[in-house]
Coordinates of C-alpha atoms and ligand atoms in Angstrom, one line a residue:
M1 CA 76.1 59.8 136.6
S2 CA 77.4 59.0 140.2
Y3 CA 75.5 57.8 142.7
R4 CA 73.2 59.9 145.1
S5 CA 71.4 58.7 147.9
P6 CA 67.6 58.1 147.0
V7 CA 66.4 60.9 149.9
A8 CA 63.0 61.6 148.0
D9 CA 62.1 58.1 147.2
I10 CA 62.8 57.2 151.0
L11 CA 60.7 60.4 152.5
F12 CA 58.0 59.4 149.8
S13 CA 57.8 55.9 151.1
L14 CA 58.2 56.8 154.8
K15 CA 54.9 58.9 154.3
A16 CA 52.7 57.0 151.8
V17 CA 53.6 53.7 153.0
A18 CA 54.7 53.6 156.5
R19 CA 52.4 56.6 157.0
L20 CA 54.9 58.2 159.6
P21 CA 53.2 61.8 159.5
E22 CA 49.9 59.9 160.6
A23 CA 51.8 58.6 163.4
I24 CA 53.4 61.9 164.5
R25 CA 50.0 63.4 164.2
S26 CA 48.9 60.7 166.6
G27 CA 51.3 61.7 169.1
L28 CA 53.5 58.4 168.9
H29 CA 56.4 60.1 168.6
G30 CA 56.3 63.2 171.2
D31 CA 56.8 66.2 169.8
L32 CA 58.2 65.2 166.9
D33 CA 57.5 67.0 163.6
W34 CA 57.8 66.0 159.8
D35 CA 60.0 68.8 159.1
T36 CA 62.8 67.5 161.5
V37 CA 62.3 64.2 160.1
A38 CA 62.8 65.4 156.5
S39 CA 65.9 67.3 157.3
V40 CA 67.6 64.6 159.2
V41 CA 67.1 62.4 156.1
A42 CA 68.0 64.7 153.8
E43 CA 71.3 65.8 155.9
A44 CA 72.1 61.9 156.0
G45 CA 71.6 61.7 152.3
R46 CA 74.1 64.5 151.9
F47 CA 76.9 63.2 154.2
A48 CA 76.4 59.9 152.3
T49 CA 76.4 61.1 148.9
D50 CA 79.5 63.6 149.6
E51 CA 81.4 61.8 151.8
I52 CA 80.8 58.0 152.3
A53 CA 80.1 57.1 148.7
P54 CA 83.7 57.8 147.2
L55 CA 84.9 55.5 149.5
N56 CA 83.4 52.5 148.4
R57 CA 85.4 51.5 145.1
A58 CA 88.7 52.4 147.1
G59 CA 87.5 50.2 149.8
D60 CA 87.0 47.4 147.3
I61 CA 90.1 47.6 146.0
A62 CA 92.4 48.1 148.9
G63 CA 90.6 46.1 151.2
A64 CA 91.1 46.0 155.4
R65 CA 94.4 44.6 156.1
Y66 CA 95.5 42.4 158.6
E67 CA 99.1 42.3 160.4
N68 CA 100.0 41.4 163.9
G69 CA 97.0 41.2 165.7
G70 CA 95.7 44.6 163.9
V71 CA 93.6 45.5 160.9
T72 CA 94.2 48.7 159.0
M73 CA 91.0 49.8 157.4
P74 CA 91.6 51.3 153.5
A75 CA 92.7 55.0 153.3
G76 CA 89.8 57.6 154.3
F77 CA 87.6 55.1 156.1
G78 CA 88.9 56.7 159.5
D79 CA 88.6 60.1 158.7
V80 CA 85.2 59.8 157.3
Y81 CA 83.9 57.4 160.4
R82 CA 85.1 59.9 162.7
R83 CA 83.1 63.0 161.0
W84 CA 80.2 60.5 160.7
A85 CA 80.3 59.8 164.8
E86 CA 80.9 63.6 165.5
A87 CA 78.1 64.5 163.7
G88 CA 76.0 62.2 166.0
W89 CA 75.0 59.7 163.3
G90 CA 75.8 57.0 165.6
G91 CA 72.6 57.5 167.7
V92 CA 69.5 58.2 165.3
S93 CA 67.3 56.3 167.3
A94 CA 69.2 55.8 170.7
P95 CA 67.9 57.4 173.6
A96 CA 68.6 60.9 174.5
E97 CA 69.7 60.0 178.0
F98 CA 72.7 58.1 176.3
G99 CA 73.4 60.8 173.8
G100 CA 71.1 60.0 171.0
M101 CA 68.7 61.8 168.9
G102 CA 65.8 59.7 170.2
L103 CA 64.1 59.5 166.6
P104 CA 61.9 56.7 166.1
H105 CA 63.3 53.5 164.6
L106 CA 61.6 54.1 161.3
V107 CA 64.0 57.4 160.6
N108 CA 66.9 55.2 161.8
V109 CA 66.1 52.3 159.3
A110 CA 65.8 55.1 156.8
C111 CA 69.4 56.2 157.5
T112 CA 70.7 52.7 157.5
E113 CA 69.4 52.5 154.1
I114 CA 71.5 55.6 153.0
W115 CA 74.8 54.7 154.9
N116 CA 74.6 51.1 153.2
G117 CA 74.0 52.4 149.5
A118 CA 77.1 54.6 150.0
S119 CA 79.3 51.7 151.1
M120 CA 77.8 48.4 152.5
A121 CA 81.5 47.9 154.0
F122 CA 81.6 51.1 155.7
A123 CA 78.0 50.9 156.9
L124 CA 78.5 47.4 158.7
C125 CA 80.5 49.0 161.8
P126 CA 77.8 51.0 162.6
L127 CA 75.2 48.4 162.1
L128 CA 77.1 45.8 164.3
T129 CA 77.4 48.3 167.0
E130 CA 73.9 49.7 166.8
G131 CA 72.7 45.9 167.2
A132 CA 74.9 45.3 170.0
A133 CA 74.0 48.6 171.9
G134 CA 70.4 47.5 171.5
A135 CA 70.9 44.2 173.3
L136 CA 73.1 46.3 175.5
K137 CA 70.3 48.7 176.4
A138 CA 67.6 46.0 176.7
F139 CA 69.2 43.7 179.1
G140 CA 72.5 45.3 180.6
S141 CA 73.0 46.0 184.3
R142 CA 73.3 49.7 185.2
E143 CA 76.8 49.7 185.6
L144 CA 77.2 48.3 182.1
L145 CA 75.3 50.8 180.4
D146 CA 77.1 53.7 182.4
A147 CA 80.2 52.4 181.3
Y148 CA 79.8 51.2 177.8
L149 CA 76.6 52.5 176.1
G150 CA 77.4 56.2 175.6
P151 CA 80.6 55.7 174.2
M152 CA 78.9 53.0 171.6
V153 CA 76.0 55.9 171.0
A154 CA 78.7 58.3 170.3
G155 CA 80.5 56.0 167.7
R156 CA 83.8 56.3 169.5
W157 CA 83.6 52.9 170.8
S158 CA 82.1 50.2 168.2
G159 CA 80.6 46.9 168.8
T160 CA 80.4 43.4 167.2
M161 CA 78.0 40.1 167.7
N162 CA 80.0 37.1 168.3
L163 CA 77.6 34.1 167.6
T164 CA 79.5 31.9 165.1
E165 CA 82.0 29.3 165.5
P166 CA 83.4 26.6 163.1
Q167 CA 81.1 24.0 164.2
A168 CA 77.9 26.5 164.9
G169 CA 76.7 28.4 162.1
S170 CA 72.8 28.3 161.7
D171 CA 72.6 25.8 164.5
L172 CA 73.5 27.8 167.6
N173 CA 73.1 24.6 169.8
A174 CA 76.6 23.6 168.8
V175 CA 78.4 26.9 170.5
K176 CA 81.3 25.6 172.8
T177 CA 83.1 29.0 173.6
R178 CA 83.4 28.3 177.5
A179 CA 82.7 31.0 180.3
E180 CA 83.8 30.8 183.9
R181 CA 82.6 32.6 186.9
A182 CA 85.3 34.7 188.2
E183 CA 85.6 35.5 192.3
D184 CA 84.4 39.2 191.6
G185 CA 81.1 38.6 190.0
T186 CA 82.8 38.8 186.4
Y187 CA 83.5 35.9 184.2
R188 CA 86.2 34.8 182.0
L189 CA 85.6 33.5 178.4
F190 CA 87.8 31.0 176.6
G191 CA 87.0 30.0 172.9
Q192 CA 87.3 30.7 169.4
K193 CA 84.5 32.5 167.2
I194 CA 84.9 33.3 163.3
F195 CA 83.3 35.6 160.9
I196 CA 82.9 38.4 163.3
T197 CA 82.4 41.8 161.1
Y198 CA 84.5 44.4 162.4
G199 CA 86.1 42.4 165.3
E200 CA 89.1 44.3 164.8
H201 CA 89.7 47.7 163.1
D202 CA 91.4 51.2 163.9
M203 CA 88.3 53.3 163.2
A204 CA 87.3 53.6 166.6
D205 CA 89.1 53.5 170.1
N206 CA 87.7 50.5 171.7
I207 CA 85.6 47.7 170.5
V208 CA 82.8 46.4 172.6
H209 CA 82.2 42.7 171.8
L210 CA 78.9 40.7 172.7
V211 CA 79.9 37.0 173.0
L212 CA 77.6 33.8 173.3
A213 CA 79.4 31.5 175.7
R214 CA 78.4 28.3 178.0
L215 CA 78.8 28.0 181.5
P216 CA 80.2 24.7 182.9
D217 CA 76.9 23.8 184.6
A218 CA 74.6 24.9 181.5
P219 CA 72.0 22.8 180.0
P220 CA 72.8 21.4 176.5
G221 CA 71.7 23.3 173.5
T222 CA 70.6 26.8 173.3
R223 CA 69.1 27.0 176.7
G224 CA 72.5 26.9 177.9
L225 CA 74.0 29.9 176.3
S226 CA 74.3 33.3 178.0
L227 CA 75.5 36.6 176.6
F228 CA 78.5 38.4 177.6
L229 CA 80.2 41.8 177.2
A230 CA 84.1 41.2 176.7
P231 CA 85.4 44.7 175.6
K232 CA 88.9 45.2 173.9
Y233 CA 90.1 47.5 176.6
I234 CA 88.2 47.4 179.9
A235 CA 86.7 50.9 180.9
N236 CA 88.2 52.6 183.8
P237 CA 85.6 54.1 186.3
D238 CA 86.5 57.5 185.0
G239 CA 85.6 56.3 181.5
S240 CA 89.0 56.4 180.2
L241 CA 90.5 53.1 178.4
G242 CA 91.8 50.7 180.9
E243 CA 93.9 47.3 180.5
R244 CA 93.9 45.4 177.3
N245 CA 91.6 42.2 177.5
D246 CA 92.6 38.9 176.9
L247 CA 91.1 38.6 173.4
R248 CA 92.6 39.2 170.3
C249 CA 92.0 39.0 166.1
A250 CA 93.7 36.3 164.5
G251 CA 93.2 36.7 161.0
I252 CA 90.7 38.1 158.4
E253 CA 89.0 36.4 155.8
H254 CA 89.4 36.7 152.2
K255 CA 86.0 37.2 150.8
L256 CA 83.8 37.6 147.5
G257 CA 82.8 41.2 148.4
I258 CA 82.7 43.8 151.2
H259 CA 86.6 43.7 151.2
A260 CA 86.8 46.8 153.4
S261 CA 84.8 45.3 156.2
P262 CA 87.0 42.9 158.2
T263 CA 85.6 39.8 159.1
C264 CA 87.7 38.2 162.2
V265 CA 88.7 35.0 163.6
M266 CA 88.5 35.9 167.2
I267 CA 90.4 34.3 170.3
Y268 CA 89.2 34.7 173.5
G269 CA 91.1 33.7 176.6
E270 CA 94.6 32.5 175.6
S271 CA 96.0 33.0 178.9
R272 CA 93.9 33.9 182.2
G273 CA 90.7 34.2 180.3
A274 CA 89.1 37.3 178.6
K275 CA 87.2 39.3 181.2
A276 CA 83.5 39.6 181.1
W277 CA 80.4 40.7 182.2
L278 CA 77.0 39.1 182.0
V279 CA 74.6 40.5 179.9
G280 CA 70.9 39.8 181.4
E281 CA 70.4 36.2 183.1
E282 CA 72.6 33.1 182.8
N283 CA 71.5 30.7 180.5
R284 CA 69.0 33.4 178.8
G285 CA 71.6 34.6 176.3
L286 CA 69.6 33.5 173.5
A287 CA 67.0 35.8 174.1
A288 CA 69.1 38.8 174.8
M289 CA 70.9 37.8 171.5
F290 CA 67.5 37.7 169.5
V291 CA 67.2 41.6 170.6
M292 CA 70.3 42.0 168.5
M293 CA 69.5 39.7 165.6
N294 CA 66.1 41.2 164.9
A295 CA 67.3 44.8 164.6
A296 CA 70.1 43.3 162.6
R297 CA 68.2 41.4 160.3
L298 CA 65.8 44.4 159.7
G299 CA 69.2 46.3 158.9
V300 CA 70.5 43.5 156.8
G301 CA 67.1 43.4 154.9
T302 CA 67.6 47.2 154.3
Q303 CA 71.1 46.5 153.0
G304 CA 69.4 44.6 150.4
V305 CA 67.3 47.3 149.4
A306 CA 70.3 49.9 149.7
I307 CA 72.4 47.9 147.1
G308 CA 69.8 46.8 145.0
E309 CA 69.1 50.7 144.4
R310 CA 72.9 51.5 144.0
A311 CA 73.0 48.8 141.2
Y312 CA 69.8 50.3 139.8
Q313 CA 71.4 53.8 139.6
Q314 CA 74.4 52.7 137.7
A315 CA 72.8 50.6 135.3
L316 CA 70.2 53.3 134.5
A317 CA 73.1 55.8 133.9
F318 CA 75.2 53.1 131.6
A319 CA 71.5 52.1 129.9
R320 CA 71.0 55.7 129.0
D321 CA 74.4 56.1 127.5
R322 CA 75.4 52.7 125.9
R323 CA 74.3 52.9 122.0
Q324 CA 73.5 49.5 120.4
G325 CA 71.0 48.4 118.1
R326 CA 67.9 49.9 116.6
G327 CA 65.2 50.7 119.1
P328 CA 61.5 51.1 118.0
K329 CA 62.5 54.8 117.6
G330 CA 64.1 53.9 114.4
G331 CA 66.5 56.0 112.8
E332 CA 70.2 55.6 111.3
A333 CA 72.2 55.7 114.5
M334 CA 72.4 53.2 117.0
S335 CA 70.0 53.6 119.9
P336 CA 70.9 54.0 123.8
I337 CA 69.9 50.5 125.0
I338 CA 67.6 52.0 127.2
E339 CA 65.2 51.8 123.8
H340 CA 65.0 48.2 124.0
A341 CA 62.0 46.7 126.0
D342 CA 64.2 44.0 127.3
V343 CA 66.5 46.5 129.0
Q344 CA 63.3 48.4 130.1
R345 CA 62.0 45.5 131.7
M346 CA 65.3 44.6 133.6
L347 CA 65.2 48.2 134.6
M348 CA 62.0 48.3 135.7
T349 CA 62.3 45.0 137.6
M350 CA 65.3 46.4 139.6
K351 CA 63.6 49.8 140.7
A352 CA 60.1 48.2 141.6
N353 CA 61.7 45.3 143.6
V354 CA 64.1 47.7 145.6
Q355 CA 60.7 50.1 146.4
A356 CA 58.8 47.0 147.3
A357 CA 61.5 45.6 149.6
R358 CA 61.8 49.1 150.8
G359 CA 58.3 49.6 151.7
I360 CA 58.3 46.3 153.7
C361 CA 61.3 47.4 155.6
H362 CA 59.6 50.4 156.0
L363 CA 56.3 48.9 157.3
T364 CA 58.5 46.6 160.0
A365 CA 60.2 49.3 161.4
A366 CA 57.1 51.3 162.0
A367 CA 55.7 48.4 163.7
L368 CA 58.7 48.2 166.2
D369 CA 58.1 52.0 166.8
L370 CA 54.6 51.2 167.8
A371 CA 55.9 48.1 169.9
N372 CA 58.1 50.6 171.7
H373 CA 55.8 53.5 171.8
G374 CA 52.4 52.4 171.8
R375 CA 50.0 54.0 174.4
T376 CA 48.1 50.8 175.2
G377 CA 49.8 47.4 176.2
E378 CA 47.2 46.1 173.2
E379 CA 49.0 48.5 170.5
R380 CA 52.2 47.4 171.7
A381 CA 51.6 43.9 171.6
A382 CA 50.1 44.1 168.2
G383 CA 53.2 46.4 167.1
A384 CA 55.5 43.5 168.8
N385 CA 53.7 40.5 167.0
R386 CA 53.8 42.5 163.4
A387 CA 57.3 43.2 163.5
A388 CA 57.9 39.8 164.9
L389 CA 55.9 38.4 161.5
L390 CA 57.4 41.3 159.0
T391 CA 61.1 40.7 160.0
P392 CA 61.9 37.2 158.3
I393 CA 60.3 38.7 155.3
A394 CA 62.0 42.3 155.4
K395 CA 65.3 40.5 155.6
A396 CA 65.0 37.6 153.2
F397 CA 62.7 39.1 150.5
S398 CA 64.8 42.3 150.6
T399 CA 68.3 40.5 150.4
D400 CA 66.9 38.2 147.6
V401 CA 65.7 41.2 145.5
G402 CA 69.0 42.9 146.3
D403 CA 70.8 40.0 144.7
E404 CA 68.7 39.9 141.7
A405 CA 69.0 43.7 141.0
T406 CA 72.8 43.6 141.3
S407 CA 72.7 40.9 138.7
L408 CA 70.5 42.6 136.6
G409 CA 72.6 45.7 137.0
V410 CA 75.8 43.4 135.7
Q411 CA 73.6 42.3 132.7
I412 CA 72.5 45.5 131.6
H413 CA 76.1 46.5 131.6
G414 CA 76.9 43.6 129.0
G415 CA 80.4 42.4 128.8
M416 CA 81.5 45.6 130.3
G417 CA 79.4 44.4 133.9
F418 CA 81.9 41.1 134.1
I419 CA 84.9 43.7 134.2
E420 CA 85.7 45.1 137.6
E421 CA 86.3 48.7 136.3
T422 CA 82.7 49.5 135.9
G423 CA 81.8 49.0 139.4
A424 CA 78.5 46.9 138.5
A425 CA 80.3 43.7 139.6
Q426 CA 81.2 45.0 142.9
H427 CA 77.9 45.6 144.1
M428 CA 76.8 41.9 142.7
R429 CA 79.9 40.4 145.2
D430 CA 78.8 42.8 148.3
S431 CA 75.3 41.9 148.1
R432 CA 75.7 38.5 147.9
I433 CA 76.5 37.7 151.8
A434 CA 73.1 39.6 152.8
A435 CA 71.2 36.6 151.8
I436 CA 73.4 34.5 154.0
Y437 CA 74.5 36.3 157.2
E438 CA 72.1 37.5 159.9
G439 CA 70.2 33.6 159.6
A440 CA 70.5 32.7 155.9
N441 CA 67.4 33.3 154.0
G442 CA 65.9 29.7 154.3
V443 CA 66.3 29.8 158.0
Q444 CA 64.1 33.2 157.7
A445 CA 61.7 31.5 155.7
I446 CA 61.3 28.6 158.6
D447 CA 61.1 31.2 161.0
L448 CA 58.4 32.8 159.3
V449 CA 56.4 29.4 159.0
Q450 CA 57.1 27.9 162.1
R451 CA 57.1 30.4 164.7
K452 CA 55.4 33.5 163.1
L453 CA 52.2 32.5 161.5
A454 CA 50.6 31.2 164.8
L455 CA 51.4 34.4 166.5
A456 CA 48.4 35.8 168.3
G457 CA 46.6 32.7 167.2
G458 CA 46.9 33.6 163.6
E459 CA 45.5 36.9 164.4
T460 CA 49.0 38.8 163.2
V461 CA 49.2 37.1 159.7
G462 CA 45.2 37.4 159.2
S463 CA 45.5 41.0 159.8
E464 CA 48.4 41.7 157.6
I465 CA 46.5 39.9 154.8
A466 CA 43.5 42.0 155.6
G467 CA 45.9 44.9 154.9
I468 CA 46.7 43.9 151.7
R469 CA 42.9 43.3 150.7
Q470 CA 42.5 46.6 151.6
V471 CA 44.7 48.4 149.3
V472 CA 43.4 46.2 146.7
S473 CA 39.9 47.5 147.4
D474 CA 41.3 51.3 147.5
V475 CA 42.9 50.8 144.3
A476 CA 39.8 49.2 142.6
E477 CA 37.9 52.2 144.2
R478 CA 39.9 54.9 143.5
G479 CA 42.7 53.9 141.2
G480 CA 42.5 55.5 137.7
L481 CA 43.2 54.0 134.3
G482 CA 47.1 54.0 135.1
F483 CA 46.8 51.1 137.4
G484 CA 45.7 48.9 134.6
A485 CA 44.9 45.4 136.2
T486 CA 46.9 46.1 139.8
A487 CA 43.9 45.7 141.9
A488 CA 42.9 42.3 139.6
R489 CA 46.6 40.8 139.9
L490 CA 47.1 42.0 144.0
N491 CA 43.8 40.3 144.7
E492 CA 44.9 37.0 143.0
A493 CA 48.1 37.5 144.8
A494 CA 46.2 38.2 148.3
S495 CA 44.1 34.9 147.7
A496 CA 47.3 32.8 146.8
L497 CA 48.8 34.2 150.0
E498 CA 45.7 33.3 152.1
E499 CA 44.9 30.0 150.5
A500 CA 48.9 29.1 151.1
T501 CA 48.8 30.6 155.0
R502 CA 46.1 28.0 155.6
A503 CA 48.0 25.0 154.2
M504 CA 50.8 25.9 156.1
L505 CA 49.1 26.1 159.3
R506 CA 47.4 22.8 158.5
W507 CA 50.6 21.3 157.8
L508 CA 52.4 22.7 161.1
A509 CA 50.0 20.3 162.9
S510 CA 50.2 17.3 160.9
D511 CA 53.1 17.5 158.3
Q512 CA 56.1 19.4 159.1
Q513 CA 58.0 18.6 156.3
S514 CA 55.4 20.0 153.6
A515 CA 55.6 23.2 155.7
L516 CA 59.3 23.3 155.3
A517 CA 59.3 22.1 151.9
G518 CA 57.4 25.5 150.8
A519 CA 58.8 27.9 153.4
S520 CA 61.0 30.0 150.9
Q521 CA 58.5 29.9 148.3
Y522 CA 55.8 30.9 151.0
L523 CA 58.1 34.1 152.3
R524 CA 58.7 35.1 148.4
L525 CA 54.8 35.0 147.9
F526 CA 54.2 36.8 151.2
G527 CA 56.9 39.6 149.8
L528 CA 55.2 39.9 146.2
A529 CA 51.5 40.5 147.8
L530 CA 53.1 42.9 150.4
G531 CA 55.4 44.6 148.0
G532 CA 52.8 45.1 145.8
A533 CA 50.5 46.5 148.2
C534 CA 53.2 49.0 149.4
L535 CA 53.9 50.2 145.8
A536 CA 50.1 50.1 145.1
R537 CA 49.7 52.5 148.2
A538 CA 52.5 54.7 147.1
G539 CA 50.7 55.0 143.8
L540 CA 47.5 56.2 145.0
A541 CA 49.3 58.7 147.4
A542 CA 50.9 59.9 144.0
Q543 CA 47.5 60.0 142.4
A544 CA 46.0 61.7 145.3
L545 CA 49.0 64.6 145.0
A546 CA 48.4 64.6 141.1
E547 CA 44.5 65.3 141.7
S548 CA 45.8 68.3 143.9
G549 CA 47.7 69.7 141.2
D550 CA 51.1 68.2 141.6
K551 CA 51.8 65.5 138.9
S552 CA 55.6 65.4 139.9
E553 CA 55.1 61.7 141.6
L554 CA 52.9 60.3 138.9
A555 CA 55.3 57.8 137.8
R556 CA 54.5 55.8 141.0
V557 CA 51.3 54.6 139.5
G558 CA 53.0 52.9 136.4
L559 CA 55.7 51.4 139.1
A560 CA 52.9 49.6 141.0
R561 CA 51.2 48.6 137.6
F562 CA 54.5 47.2 136.4
F563 CA 54.9 45.1 139.8
A564 CA 51.7 43.7 140.0
E565 CA 51.2 42.8 136.3
K566 CA 54.7 41.7 135.8
L567 CA 56.1 40.5 139.2
A568 CA 53.0 39.7 141.7
L569 CA 51.5 37.8 139.0
A570 CA 54.0 34.9 140.0
A571 CA 52.4 34.5 143.3
P572 CA 49.5 31.8 142.2
G573 CA 52.5 30.0 140.8
L574 CA 54.3 29.9 143.8
G575 CA 50.8 29.2 145.8
A576 CA 50.6 25.9 143.4
A577 CA 54.4 25.0 144.4
I578 CA 53.5 25.3 147.7
A579 CA 50.2 23.2 147.5
S580 CA 52.5 20.2 146.4
G581 CA 54.0 20.0 149.7
A582 CA 57.0 17.9 150.1
A583 CA 56.1 15.1 147.7
P584 CA 58.3 16.5 145.0
L585 CA 61.1 16.2 147.0
Q586 CA 60.6 12.8 148.6
S587 CA 62.9 10.9 146.1
Y588 CA 65.8 13.5 146.5
E589 CA 68.5 10.8 147.5
T590 CA 67.4 8.8 144.0
I591 CA 67.4 12.4 141.8
L592 CA 70.4 13.3 143.4
A593 CA 72.7 10.0 143.5
D594 CA 76.0 10.4 141.7
S595 CA 75.4 9.1 138.1
A596 CA 79.1 8.9 137.0
Ligands
FAD601 C1 81.1 38.2 155.6 C2 80.4 37.6 157.1 C3 80.1 38.2 158.0 C4 79.7 37.8 159.0 N1 79.6 38.6 160.0 C5 79.3 37.9 161.3 C6 79.1 38.4 162.8 O1 79.5 39.6 162.5 N2 78.7 37.6 163.7 C7 78.6 36.5 163.8 O2 78.3 36.0 164.7 N3 78.6 35.5 162.5 C8 78.6 36.4 161.5 N4 79.0 35.4 160.4 C9 78.4 34.3 160.2 C10 77.1 34.3 159.5 O3 76.2 34.7 160.2 C11 77.0 32.5 159.3 O4 77.8 32.3 158.2 C12 75.6 32.2 158.6 O5 74.8 32.3 159.8 C13 75.3 30.7 158.0 O6 76.1 29.9 159.0 P1 77.0 29.0 158.1 O7 77.9 30.0 157.5 O8 77.8 27.9 158.9 O9 76.7 28.3 157.2 P2 75.8 26.7 157.6 O10 74.9 26.8 158.8 O11 76.6 25.8 157.3 O12 74.4 26.7 156.4 C14 74.8 26.3 155.2 C15 73.6 26.6 154.4 O13 72.8 25.6 154.6 C16 71.0 25.9 154.9 N5 70.7 25.6 156.1 C17 71.3 25.7 157.2 N6 70.9 25.2 158.2 C18 69.5 24.9 157.6 C19 68.1 24.6 158.2 N7 68.2 24.5 159.5 N8 67.1 24.6 157.3 C20 67.2 24.8 156.0 N9 68.6 25.1 155.6 C21 69.8 25.2 156.3 C22 71.3 27.3 154.5 O14 70.8 27.5 152.8 C23 72.7 27.8 154.6 O15 73.2 29.0 153.6 C24 79.4 36.4 159.2 C25 79.6 35.8 157.9 C26 80.2 36.2 156.7 C27 80.5 35.3 155.6

């Protein structure tokens, strides 16, 4: 079976978990109706399945190629990208004023998953462009918006994010790229950036780089960073391409995965300096960059969902086909391996984790929509705080389970999983970067604990846990026998989360090391409790449909039960690990000392 975009599952999650139809009915999205959402997502799924997905394997084999400052994309990428852009997919949630469709961010996230499931290497170009366009829209001057935003939304020009330098990865305090003020009010950039996704390629006519750099009189650290726009070609007033800027790609990386996504070394200002325009205010670049990074973090979380789903579909098809040993149904012939309980466990783990992570990503996007379109200031603030709390979980939980799913996908294929021609290995190689870039997952966990738990005096996290408890009581009250011990296990997960949250808030004031030591486990615990609640919500919606005569979705009840009874029950163990604080790490120097 070849890959198909999971349109039905995505739509079900938008309805039952993120409750988009309710938001539409409440008037949050103007005159949008559900049928429009459903047809946009279905059309994205058709385009991705038919046009993008076939590029995935060929792109992995051919890879992007560098020569003399240029990057040639694998065959077919440019054509499909052009048709994708002409169909308007670059502007799903961009405002109509700049040529976008003006749809909710939730619909955009649904499409992001669809593009990435088809080819993560292809979808990185739109992902970075969207992030750059978002920061430009939020902080750019009117002149910059008029000159650059329209072509970016139209996909004719692509965008990049330039943060990383050899000495400045997770820690942007160390950024050295220099900006100088020019007499005409523009700036000149000098420096080197590394690992810049789609920094150079031949799919778009122009590339708009957003670059973090430091002015000569800037304060040290991140407080001295400013954000600049430096295009490959400077736009003429009539919108045509003008002078070639003083910036170039000096090479691309040879990587474990996403071979068709060019990861570029960029050199700015080898002679007169790369001409650049300030985005936002001087020395306030990090705030602007955060707009871009937050959107991109949710996008990267969505990549974890997408690639996990693709690996699941492939493993399921293989497990139905491959015969080895005898399953419980017996008989003379060998059984398809899907009849073995351990293979069922692996497939169910893949599916349950992917759908839980999808739910979390959808809740995050719905919160962003509330932050942008809420009717009252209070509603918008609550939406913004919820999105801020959930973004690190959406990013790190989803990419971790994406990695686990792709690894299980290889395992299910047995030895053939380790052989490149099945394609299972490509998913594992491609997915691995998502837990690293856009802020390594350990850094996401620190962000969650150090910055997000205290939001609104702890009210934001409190209301998230109350929401999980509400789902628990709904399952306890209304859930049928098919839910098994779902309510009990999710209740334990919610209690473990509540207790760990109290410990974290205490430690933040008195014992930072204990908070940091448990941060990643805390994020996982949060993902398990919230992901379990997402699946239980979907299960309840499926049960309600069945009660009205449509039993087609009932398998969702069993999936919620599997997640609660087999995966979320790790929550109390994680809670205990968090409770032991930093003490077990204290003698790390002795334990990790070389014993040779
Ligand atoms: C394929 C690819 C594409 C990329 N695309 C872009 C791009 O488009 N634009 C861009 O600017 N950058 C990009 N990057 C860079 C990427 O964002 C960085 O690699 C990432 O932020 C990690 O930085 P680093 O590699 O320097 O790792 P380091 O910062 O050296 O970290 C190494 C490890 O140490 C741990 N760690 C580091 N700091 C802490 C801390 N404070 N607390 C706890 N643990 C910590 C983490 O586990 C981390 O994985 C890309 C990288 C790759 C490989």
